[in-house]
mmCIF file of C-alpha atoms and ligand atoms in Angstrom:
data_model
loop_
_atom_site.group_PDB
_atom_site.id
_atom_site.type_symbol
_atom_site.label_atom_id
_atom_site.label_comp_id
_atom_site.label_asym_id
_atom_site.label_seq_id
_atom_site.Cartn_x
_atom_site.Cartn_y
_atom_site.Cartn_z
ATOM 1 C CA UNK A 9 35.231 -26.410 -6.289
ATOM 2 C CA UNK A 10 33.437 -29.529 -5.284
ATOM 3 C CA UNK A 11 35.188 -32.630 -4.699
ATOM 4 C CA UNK A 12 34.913 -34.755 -7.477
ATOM 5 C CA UNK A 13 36.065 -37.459 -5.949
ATOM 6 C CA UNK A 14 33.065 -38.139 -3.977
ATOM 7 C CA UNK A 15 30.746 -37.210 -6.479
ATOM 8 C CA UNK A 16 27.657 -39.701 -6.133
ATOM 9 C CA UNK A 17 24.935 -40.024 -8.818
ATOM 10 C CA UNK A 18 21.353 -38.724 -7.975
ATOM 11 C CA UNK A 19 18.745 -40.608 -7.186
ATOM 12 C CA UNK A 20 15.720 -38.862 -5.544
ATOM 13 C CA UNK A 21 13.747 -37.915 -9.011
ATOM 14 C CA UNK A 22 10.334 -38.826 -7.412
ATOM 15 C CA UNK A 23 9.196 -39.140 -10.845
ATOM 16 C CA UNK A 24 5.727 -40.420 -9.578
ATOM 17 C CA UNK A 25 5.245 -36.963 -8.546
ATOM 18 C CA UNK A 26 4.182 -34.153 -10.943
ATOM 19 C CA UNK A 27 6.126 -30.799 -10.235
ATOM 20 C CA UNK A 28 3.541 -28.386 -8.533
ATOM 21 C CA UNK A 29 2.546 -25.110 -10.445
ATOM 22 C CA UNK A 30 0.773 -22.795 -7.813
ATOM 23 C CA UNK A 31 -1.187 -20.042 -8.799
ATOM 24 C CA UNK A 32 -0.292 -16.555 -7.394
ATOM 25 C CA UNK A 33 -2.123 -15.571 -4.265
ATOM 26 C CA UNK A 34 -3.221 -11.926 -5.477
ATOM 27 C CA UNK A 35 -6.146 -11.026 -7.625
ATOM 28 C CA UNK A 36 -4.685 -10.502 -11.165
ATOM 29 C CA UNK A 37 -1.108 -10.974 -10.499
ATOM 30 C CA UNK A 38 -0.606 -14.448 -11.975
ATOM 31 C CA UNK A 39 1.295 -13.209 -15.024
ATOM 32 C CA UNK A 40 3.440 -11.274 -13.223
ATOM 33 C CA UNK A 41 7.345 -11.762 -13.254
ATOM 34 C CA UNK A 42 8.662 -13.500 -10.255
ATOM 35 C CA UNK A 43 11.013 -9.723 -8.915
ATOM 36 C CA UNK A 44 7.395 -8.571 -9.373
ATOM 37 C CA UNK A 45 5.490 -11.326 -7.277
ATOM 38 C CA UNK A 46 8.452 -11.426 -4.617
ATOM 39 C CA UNK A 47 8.262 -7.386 -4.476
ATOM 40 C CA UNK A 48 4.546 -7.532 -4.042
ATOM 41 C CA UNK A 49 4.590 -10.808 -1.209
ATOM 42 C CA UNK A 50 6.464 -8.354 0.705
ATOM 43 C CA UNK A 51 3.680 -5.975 0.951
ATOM 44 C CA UNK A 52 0.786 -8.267 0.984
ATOM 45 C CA UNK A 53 0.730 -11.025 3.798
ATOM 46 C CA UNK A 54 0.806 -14.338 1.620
ATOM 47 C CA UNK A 55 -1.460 -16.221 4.790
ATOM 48 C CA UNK A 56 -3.843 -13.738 4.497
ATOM 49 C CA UNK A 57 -3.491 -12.030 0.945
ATOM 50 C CA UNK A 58 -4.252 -8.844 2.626
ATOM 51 C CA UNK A 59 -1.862 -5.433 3.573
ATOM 52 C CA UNK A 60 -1.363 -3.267 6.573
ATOM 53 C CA UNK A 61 0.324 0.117 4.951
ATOM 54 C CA UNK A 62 1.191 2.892 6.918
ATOM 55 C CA UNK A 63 0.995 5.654 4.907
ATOM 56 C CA UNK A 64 3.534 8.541 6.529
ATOM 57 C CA UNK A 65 3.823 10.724 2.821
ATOM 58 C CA UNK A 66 1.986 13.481 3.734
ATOM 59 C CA UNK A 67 4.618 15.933 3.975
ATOM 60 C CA UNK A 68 5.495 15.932 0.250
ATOM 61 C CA UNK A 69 2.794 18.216 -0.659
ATOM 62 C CA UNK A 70 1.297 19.570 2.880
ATOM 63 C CA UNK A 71 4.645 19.533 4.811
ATOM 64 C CA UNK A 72 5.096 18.499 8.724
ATOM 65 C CA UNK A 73 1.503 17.078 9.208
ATOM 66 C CA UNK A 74 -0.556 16.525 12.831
ATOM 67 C CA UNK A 75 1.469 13.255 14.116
ATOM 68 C CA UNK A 76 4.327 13.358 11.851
ATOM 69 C CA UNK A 77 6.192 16.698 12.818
ATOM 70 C CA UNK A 78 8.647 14.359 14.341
ATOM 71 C CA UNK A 79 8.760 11.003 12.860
ATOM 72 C CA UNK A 80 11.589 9.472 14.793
ATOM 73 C CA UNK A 81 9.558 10.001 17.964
ATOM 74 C CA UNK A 82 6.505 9.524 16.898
ATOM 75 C CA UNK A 83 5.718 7.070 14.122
ATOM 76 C CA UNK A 84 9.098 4.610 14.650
ATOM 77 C CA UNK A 85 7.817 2.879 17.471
ATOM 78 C CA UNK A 86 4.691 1.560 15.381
ATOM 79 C CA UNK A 87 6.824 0.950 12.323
ATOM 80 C CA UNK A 88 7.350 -2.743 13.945
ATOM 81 C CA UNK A 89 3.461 -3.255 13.993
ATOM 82 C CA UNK A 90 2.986 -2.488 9.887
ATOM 83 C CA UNK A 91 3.386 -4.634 6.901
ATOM 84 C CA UNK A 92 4.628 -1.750 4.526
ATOM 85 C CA UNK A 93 6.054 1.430 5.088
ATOM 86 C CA UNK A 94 4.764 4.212 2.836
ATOM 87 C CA UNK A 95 6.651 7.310 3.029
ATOM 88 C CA UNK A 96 9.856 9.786 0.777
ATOM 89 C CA UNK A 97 13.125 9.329 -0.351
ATOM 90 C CA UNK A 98 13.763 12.056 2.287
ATOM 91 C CA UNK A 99 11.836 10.191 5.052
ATOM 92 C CA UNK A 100 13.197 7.048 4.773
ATOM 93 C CA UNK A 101 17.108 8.089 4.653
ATOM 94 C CA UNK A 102 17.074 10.818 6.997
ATOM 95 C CA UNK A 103 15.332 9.322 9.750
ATOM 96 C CA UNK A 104 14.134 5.225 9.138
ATOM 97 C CA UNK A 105 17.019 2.689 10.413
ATOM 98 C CA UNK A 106 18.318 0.825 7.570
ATOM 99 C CA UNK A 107 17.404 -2.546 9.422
ATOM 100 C CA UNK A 108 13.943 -2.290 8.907
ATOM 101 C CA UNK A 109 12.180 -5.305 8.189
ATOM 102 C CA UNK A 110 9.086 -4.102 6.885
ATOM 103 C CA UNK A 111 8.687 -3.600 2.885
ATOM 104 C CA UNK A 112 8.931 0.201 1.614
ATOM 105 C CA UNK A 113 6.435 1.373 -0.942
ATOM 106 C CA UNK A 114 8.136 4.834 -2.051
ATOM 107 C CA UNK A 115 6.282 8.082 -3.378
ATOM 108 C CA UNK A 116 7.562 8.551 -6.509
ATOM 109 C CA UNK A 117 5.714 11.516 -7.732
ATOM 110 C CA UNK A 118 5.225 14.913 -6.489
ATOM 111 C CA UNK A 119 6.228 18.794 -7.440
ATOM 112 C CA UNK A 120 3.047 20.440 -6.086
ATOM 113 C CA UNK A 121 2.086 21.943 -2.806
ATOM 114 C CA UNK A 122 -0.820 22.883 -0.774
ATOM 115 C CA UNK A 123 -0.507 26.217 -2.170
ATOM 116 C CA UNK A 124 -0.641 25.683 -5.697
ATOM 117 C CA UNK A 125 -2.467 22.803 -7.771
ATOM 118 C CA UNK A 126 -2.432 19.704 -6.697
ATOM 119 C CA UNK A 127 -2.970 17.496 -9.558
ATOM 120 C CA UNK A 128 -0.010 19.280 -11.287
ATOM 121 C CA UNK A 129 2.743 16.418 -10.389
ATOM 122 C CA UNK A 130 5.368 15.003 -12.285
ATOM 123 C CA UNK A 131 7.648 12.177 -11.494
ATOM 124 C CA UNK A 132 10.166 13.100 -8.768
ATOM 125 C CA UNK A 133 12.676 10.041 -8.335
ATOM 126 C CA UNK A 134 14.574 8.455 -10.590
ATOM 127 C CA UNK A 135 13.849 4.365 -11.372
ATOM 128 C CA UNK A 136 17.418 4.062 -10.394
ATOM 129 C CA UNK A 137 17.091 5.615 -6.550
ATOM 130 C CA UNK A 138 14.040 2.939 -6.136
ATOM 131 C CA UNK A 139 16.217 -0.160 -6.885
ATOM 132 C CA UNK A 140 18.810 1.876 -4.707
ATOM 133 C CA UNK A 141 16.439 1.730 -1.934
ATOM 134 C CA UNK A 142 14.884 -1.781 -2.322
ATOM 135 C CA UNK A 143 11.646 -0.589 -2.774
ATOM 136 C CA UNK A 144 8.803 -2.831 -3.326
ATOM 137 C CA UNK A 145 6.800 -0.580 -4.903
ATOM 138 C CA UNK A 146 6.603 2.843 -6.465
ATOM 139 C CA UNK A 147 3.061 4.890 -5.373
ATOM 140 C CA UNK A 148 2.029 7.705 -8.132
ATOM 141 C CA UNK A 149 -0.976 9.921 -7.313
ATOM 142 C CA UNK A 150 -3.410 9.934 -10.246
ATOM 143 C CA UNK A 151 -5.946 12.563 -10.234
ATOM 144 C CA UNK A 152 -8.815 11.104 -12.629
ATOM 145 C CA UNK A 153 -11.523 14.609 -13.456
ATOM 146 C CA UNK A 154 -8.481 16.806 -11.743
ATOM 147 C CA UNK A 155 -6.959 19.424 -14.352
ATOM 148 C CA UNK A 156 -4.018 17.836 -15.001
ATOM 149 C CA UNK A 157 -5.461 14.333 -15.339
ATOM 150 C CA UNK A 158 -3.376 13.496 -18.367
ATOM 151 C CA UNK A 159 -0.406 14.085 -16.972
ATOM 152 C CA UNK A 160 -0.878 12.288 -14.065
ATOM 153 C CA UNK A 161 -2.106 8.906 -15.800
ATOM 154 C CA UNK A 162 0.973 9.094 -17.994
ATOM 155 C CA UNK A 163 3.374 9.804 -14.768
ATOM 156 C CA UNK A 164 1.514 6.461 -13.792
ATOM 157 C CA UNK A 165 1.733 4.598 -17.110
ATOM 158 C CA UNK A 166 5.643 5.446 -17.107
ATOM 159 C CA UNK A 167 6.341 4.389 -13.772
ATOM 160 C CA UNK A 168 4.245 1.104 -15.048
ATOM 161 C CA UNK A 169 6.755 0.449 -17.804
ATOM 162 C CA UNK A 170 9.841 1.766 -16.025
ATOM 163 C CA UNK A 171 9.060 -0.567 -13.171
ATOM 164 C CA UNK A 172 8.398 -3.530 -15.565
ATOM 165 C CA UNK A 173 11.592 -3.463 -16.662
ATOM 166 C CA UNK A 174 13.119 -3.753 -13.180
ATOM 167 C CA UNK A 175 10.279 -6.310 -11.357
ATOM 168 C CA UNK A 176 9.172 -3.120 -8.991
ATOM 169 C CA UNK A 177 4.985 -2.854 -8.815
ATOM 170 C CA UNK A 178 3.435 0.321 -8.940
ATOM 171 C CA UNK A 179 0.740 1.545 -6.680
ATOM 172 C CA UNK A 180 -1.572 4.010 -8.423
ATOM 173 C CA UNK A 181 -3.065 6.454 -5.712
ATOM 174 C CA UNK A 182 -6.584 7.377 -6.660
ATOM 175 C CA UNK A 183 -6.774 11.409 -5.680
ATOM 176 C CA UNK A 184 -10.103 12.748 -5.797
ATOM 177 C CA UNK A 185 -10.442 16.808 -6.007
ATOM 178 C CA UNK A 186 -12.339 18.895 -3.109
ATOM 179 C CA UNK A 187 -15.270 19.169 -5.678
ATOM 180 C CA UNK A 188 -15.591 16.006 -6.934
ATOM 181 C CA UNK A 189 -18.126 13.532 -6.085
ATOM 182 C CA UNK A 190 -16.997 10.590 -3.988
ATOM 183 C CA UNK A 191 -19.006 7.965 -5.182
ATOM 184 C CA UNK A 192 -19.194 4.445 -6.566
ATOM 185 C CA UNK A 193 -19.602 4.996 -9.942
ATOM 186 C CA UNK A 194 -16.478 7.649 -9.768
ATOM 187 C CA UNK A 195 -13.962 4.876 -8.276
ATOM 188 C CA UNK A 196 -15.075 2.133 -10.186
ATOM 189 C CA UNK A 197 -14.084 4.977 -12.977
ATOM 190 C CA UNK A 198 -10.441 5.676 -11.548
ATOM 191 C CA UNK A 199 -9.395 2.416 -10.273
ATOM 192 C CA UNK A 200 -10.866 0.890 -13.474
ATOM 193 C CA UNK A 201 -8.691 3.112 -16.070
ATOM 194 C CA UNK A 202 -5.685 2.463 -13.175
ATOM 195 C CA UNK A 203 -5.833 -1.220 -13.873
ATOM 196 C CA UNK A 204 -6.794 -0.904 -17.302
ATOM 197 C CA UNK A 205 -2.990 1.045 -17.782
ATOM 198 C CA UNK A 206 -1.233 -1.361 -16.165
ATOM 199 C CA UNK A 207 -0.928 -0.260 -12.439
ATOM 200 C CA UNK A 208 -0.568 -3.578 -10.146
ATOM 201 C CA UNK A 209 -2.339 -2.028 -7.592
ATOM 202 C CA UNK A 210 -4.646 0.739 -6.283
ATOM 203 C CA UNK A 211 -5.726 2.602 -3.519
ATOM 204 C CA UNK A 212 -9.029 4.130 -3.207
ATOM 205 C CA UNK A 213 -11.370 5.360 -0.621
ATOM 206 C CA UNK A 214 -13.953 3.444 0.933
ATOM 207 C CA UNK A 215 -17.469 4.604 0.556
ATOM 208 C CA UNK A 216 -20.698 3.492 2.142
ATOM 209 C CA UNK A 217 -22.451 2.832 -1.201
ATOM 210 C CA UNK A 218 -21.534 -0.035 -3.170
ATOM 211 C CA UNK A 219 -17.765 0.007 -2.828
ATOM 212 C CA UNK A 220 -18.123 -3.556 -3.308
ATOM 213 C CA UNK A 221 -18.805 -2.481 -6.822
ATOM 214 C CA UNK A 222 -15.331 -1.024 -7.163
ATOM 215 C CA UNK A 223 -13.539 -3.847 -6.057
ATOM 216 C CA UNK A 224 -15.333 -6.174 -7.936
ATOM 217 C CA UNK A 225 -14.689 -4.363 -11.172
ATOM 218 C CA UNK A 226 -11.372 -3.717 -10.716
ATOM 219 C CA UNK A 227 -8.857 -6.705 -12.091
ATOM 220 C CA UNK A 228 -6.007 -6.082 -9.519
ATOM 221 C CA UNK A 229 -5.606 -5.730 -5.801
ATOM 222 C CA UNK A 230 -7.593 -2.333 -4.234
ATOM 223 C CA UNK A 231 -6.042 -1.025 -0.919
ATOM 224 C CA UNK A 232 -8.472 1.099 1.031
ATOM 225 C CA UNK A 233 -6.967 5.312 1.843
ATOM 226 C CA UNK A 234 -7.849 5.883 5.531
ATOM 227 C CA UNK A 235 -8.771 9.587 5.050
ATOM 228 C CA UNK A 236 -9.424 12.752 7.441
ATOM 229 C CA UNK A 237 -9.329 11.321 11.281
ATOM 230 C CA UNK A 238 -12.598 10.003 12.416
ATOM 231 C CA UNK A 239 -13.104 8.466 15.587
ATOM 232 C CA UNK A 240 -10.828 5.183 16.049
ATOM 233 C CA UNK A 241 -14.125 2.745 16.375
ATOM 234 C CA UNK A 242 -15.320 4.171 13.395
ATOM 235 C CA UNK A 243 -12.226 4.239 11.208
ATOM 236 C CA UNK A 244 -12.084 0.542 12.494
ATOM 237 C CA UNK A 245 -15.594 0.063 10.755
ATOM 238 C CA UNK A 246 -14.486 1.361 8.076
ATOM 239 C CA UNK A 247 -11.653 -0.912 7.517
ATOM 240 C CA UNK A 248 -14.026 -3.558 8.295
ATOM 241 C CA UNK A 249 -16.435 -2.648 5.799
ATOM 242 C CA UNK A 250 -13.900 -2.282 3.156
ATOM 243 C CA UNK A 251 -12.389 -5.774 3.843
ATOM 244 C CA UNK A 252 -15.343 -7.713 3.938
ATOM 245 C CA UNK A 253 -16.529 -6.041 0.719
ATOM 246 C CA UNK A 254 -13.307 -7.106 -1.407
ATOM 247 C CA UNK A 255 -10.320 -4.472 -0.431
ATOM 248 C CA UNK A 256 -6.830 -6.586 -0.354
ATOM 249 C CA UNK A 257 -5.856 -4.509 3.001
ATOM 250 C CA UNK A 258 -5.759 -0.713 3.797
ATOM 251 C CA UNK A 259 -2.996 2.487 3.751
ATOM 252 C CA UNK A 260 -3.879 3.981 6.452
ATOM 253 C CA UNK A 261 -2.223 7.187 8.053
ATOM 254 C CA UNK A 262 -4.185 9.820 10.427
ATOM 255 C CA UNK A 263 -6.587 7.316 11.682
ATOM 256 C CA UNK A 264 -3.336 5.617 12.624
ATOM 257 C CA UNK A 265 -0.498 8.028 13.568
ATOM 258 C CA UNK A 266 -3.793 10.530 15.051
ATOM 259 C CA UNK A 267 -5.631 8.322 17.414
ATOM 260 C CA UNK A 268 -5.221 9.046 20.878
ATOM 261 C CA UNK A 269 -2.906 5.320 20.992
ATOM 262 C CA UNK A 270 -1.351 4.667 17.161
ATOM 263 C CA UNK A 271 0.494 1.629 19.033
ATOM 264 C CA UNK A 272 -3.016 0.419 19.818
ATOM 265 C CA UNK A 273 -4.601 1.658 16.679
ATOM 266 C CA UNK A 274 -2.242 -0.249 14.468
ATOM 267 C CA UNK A 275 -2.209 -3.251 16.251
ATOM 268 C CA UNK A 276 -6.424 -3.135 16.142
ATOM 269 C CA UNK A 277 -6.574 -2.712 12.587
ATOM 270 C CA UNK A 278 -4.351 -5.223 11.711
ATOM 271 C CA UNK A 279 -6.615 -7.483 13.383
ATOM 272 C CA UNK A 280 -9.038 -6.353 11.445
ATOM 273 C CA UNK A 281 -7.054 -6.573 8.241
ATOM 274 C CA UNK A 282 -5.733 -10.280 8.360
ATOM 275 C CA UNK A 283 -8.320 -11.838 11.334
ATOM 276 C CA UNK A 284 -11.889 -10.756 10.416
ATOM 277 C CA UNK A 285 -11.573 -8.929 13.669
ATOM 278 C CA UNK A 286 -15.167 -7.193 13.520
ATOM 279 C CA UNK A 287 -15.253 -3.442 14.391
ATOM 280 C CA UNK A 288 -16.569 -4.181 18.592
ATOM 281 C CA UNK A 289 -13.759 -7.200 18.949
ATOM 282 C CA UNK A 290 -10.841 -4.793 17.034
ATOM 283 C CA UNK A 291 -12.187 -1.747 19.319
ATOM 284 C CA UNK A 292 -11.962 -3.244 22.129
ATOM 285 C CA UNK A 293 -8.880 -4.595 21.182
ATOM 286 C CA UNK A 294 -7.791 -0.990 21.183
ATOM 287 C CA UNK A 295 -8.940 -0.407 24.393
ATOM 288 C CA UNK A 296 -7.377 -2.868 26.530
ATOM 289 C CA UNK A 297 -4.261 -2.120 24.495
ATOM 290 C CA UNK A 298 -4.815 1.069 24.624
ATOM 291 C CA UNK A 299 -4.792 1.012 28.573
ATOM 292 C CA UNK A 300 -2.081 -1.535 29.101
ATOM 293 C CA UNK A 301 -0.008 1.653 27.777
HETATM 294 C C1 R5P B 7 -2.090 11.167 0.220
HETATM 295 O O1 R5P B 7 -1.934 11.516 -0.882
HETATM 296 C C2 R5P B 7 -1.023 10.621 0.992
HETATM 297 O O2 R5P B 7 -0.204 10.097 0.038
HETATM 298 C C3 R5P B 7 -1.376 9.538 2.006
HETATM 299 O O3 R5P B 7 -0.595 8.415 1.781
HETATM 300 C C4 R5P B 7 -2.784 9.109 1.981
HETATM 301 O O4 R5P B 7 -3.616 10.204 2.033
HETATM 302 C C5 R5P B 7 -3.115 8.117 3.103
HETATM 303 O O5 R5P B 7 -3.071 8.713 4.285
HETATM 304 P P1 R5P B 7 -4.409 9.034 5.107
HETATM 305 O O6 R5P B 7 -4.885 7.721 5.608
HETATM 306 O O7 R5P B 7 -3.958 9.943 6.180
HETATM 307 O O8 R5P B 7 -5.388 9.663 4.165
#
């Protein structure tokens, strides 16, 4: 107990100055709990609002993917370069040190395969493994025109409430069928009805027609999917492009933990991500990285 002896009246009320009330520094989030808002400054850079994500899930539907067959070899030495970690349950105990720095955005749904269905996912971990594993957010795939597009939209609206209760965001993963049209007015559709249900934020996939469209209908933070591997100074562009036109940062995982130098790779597209590095500067960024080895 303090000594009570010594106890000395305050006197440093600065009452000439007003209390500051700052607004949050994410799109939409202002009304957010404070758990919430902590969670989600862990994932997005306050200085720069924006969100490197490497996104190392694959395997829960389409097993030991190109680049991640071993992940303690291969992706841990460019975990240091990320802002968030995307990835498991299984992933992150079995094989990512508990001293990690970096936040961890956990897949929380799954129960298909490559074999079967896709869209036909439930939720597969429990609210009470996430606070566990000091998540700071919980990523459900939502597959809007899929066949089971009902179910996944409520899997997402129950993560939304579950993780109210507890301050943990959820990311709603936009998942677009092999037949489906990839186009503005479809994302502005999902990412739209995402927000609309309460998801803090969403990840969708760039396209070259008005994706600034999607972003600028959409309430709360957009993170742009990386996609298929395309050649590094393109998938830089891309980034670029989805930036400048309103995304709050990326999830990015082949064009990462694929190109010939992920070390390299990450490091460009962060530049990218919170510098305005433009696709020739972050490429040759790459490069010289790249090269230094
Ligand atoms: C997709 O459902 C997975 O959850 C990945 O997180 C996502 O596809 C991002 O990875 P990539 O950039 O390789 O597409």
């Amino acid at each position: 107990m303090a000594d009570m002896d010594d106890l000395k009246e305050g006197k440093k009320y600065y009452t000439d100055t007003p209390q500051k009330s700052d607004g949050f520094f994410l799109k939409g989030s202002n009304s957010l709990d404070w758990g919430m808002k902590n969670r989600l400054s862990r994932i997005f850079n306050p200085k720069s609002g924006r969100t490197v994500m490497l996104a190392i899930d694959h395997g829960y539907f389409q097993g030991p993917t190109t680049g991640l067959e071993r992940i303690d070899l291969n992706i841990l030495p460019i975990v240091p370069y990320a802002d968030t970690l995307m990835l498991t349950r299984g992933i992150l105990r079995s094989i990512v040190p508990p001293s990690l720095s970096q936040s961890v955005v956990l897949r929380v749904s799954g129960g298909t395969s490559i074999l079967k269905e896709l869209s036909n996912e439930d939720i597969a971990v429990d609210i009470e493994d996430s606070i566990r594993l000091n998540v700071c957010a919980m990523a459900v795939q939502v597959f809007i025109g899929g066949e089971f597009e009902k179910e996944s939209i409520i899997n997402m609206t129950k993560m939304v409430d579950i993780g109210t209760r507890y301050g943990i965001p959820t990311l709603a993963v936009t998942a677009v069928g092999k037949d489906m049209a990839r186009d503005a007015r479809y994302f502005r559709l999902a990412t739209r009805i995402c927000a609309e249900l309460g998801a803090q934020y969403i990840k969708s996939y760039y396209i070259e027609e008005g994706f600034e469209t999607v972003t600028a209908s959409c309430p709360v933070p957009i993170v742009m999917a990386g996609g298929k591997k395309i050649p590094e100074f393109d998938a830089l562009k891309m980034a670029y492009n989805a930036i400048q036109q309103g995304a709050s940062g990326v999830d990015m995982g082949r064009n990462i933990f694929q190109a010939e130098s992920p070390v390299a790779m990450i490091q460009a597209v962060k530049a990218v991500v919170h510098d305005n590095e433009t696709p020739e500067g972050a490429f040759d960024l790459y490069n010289t990285l790249k090269h230094q080895g």
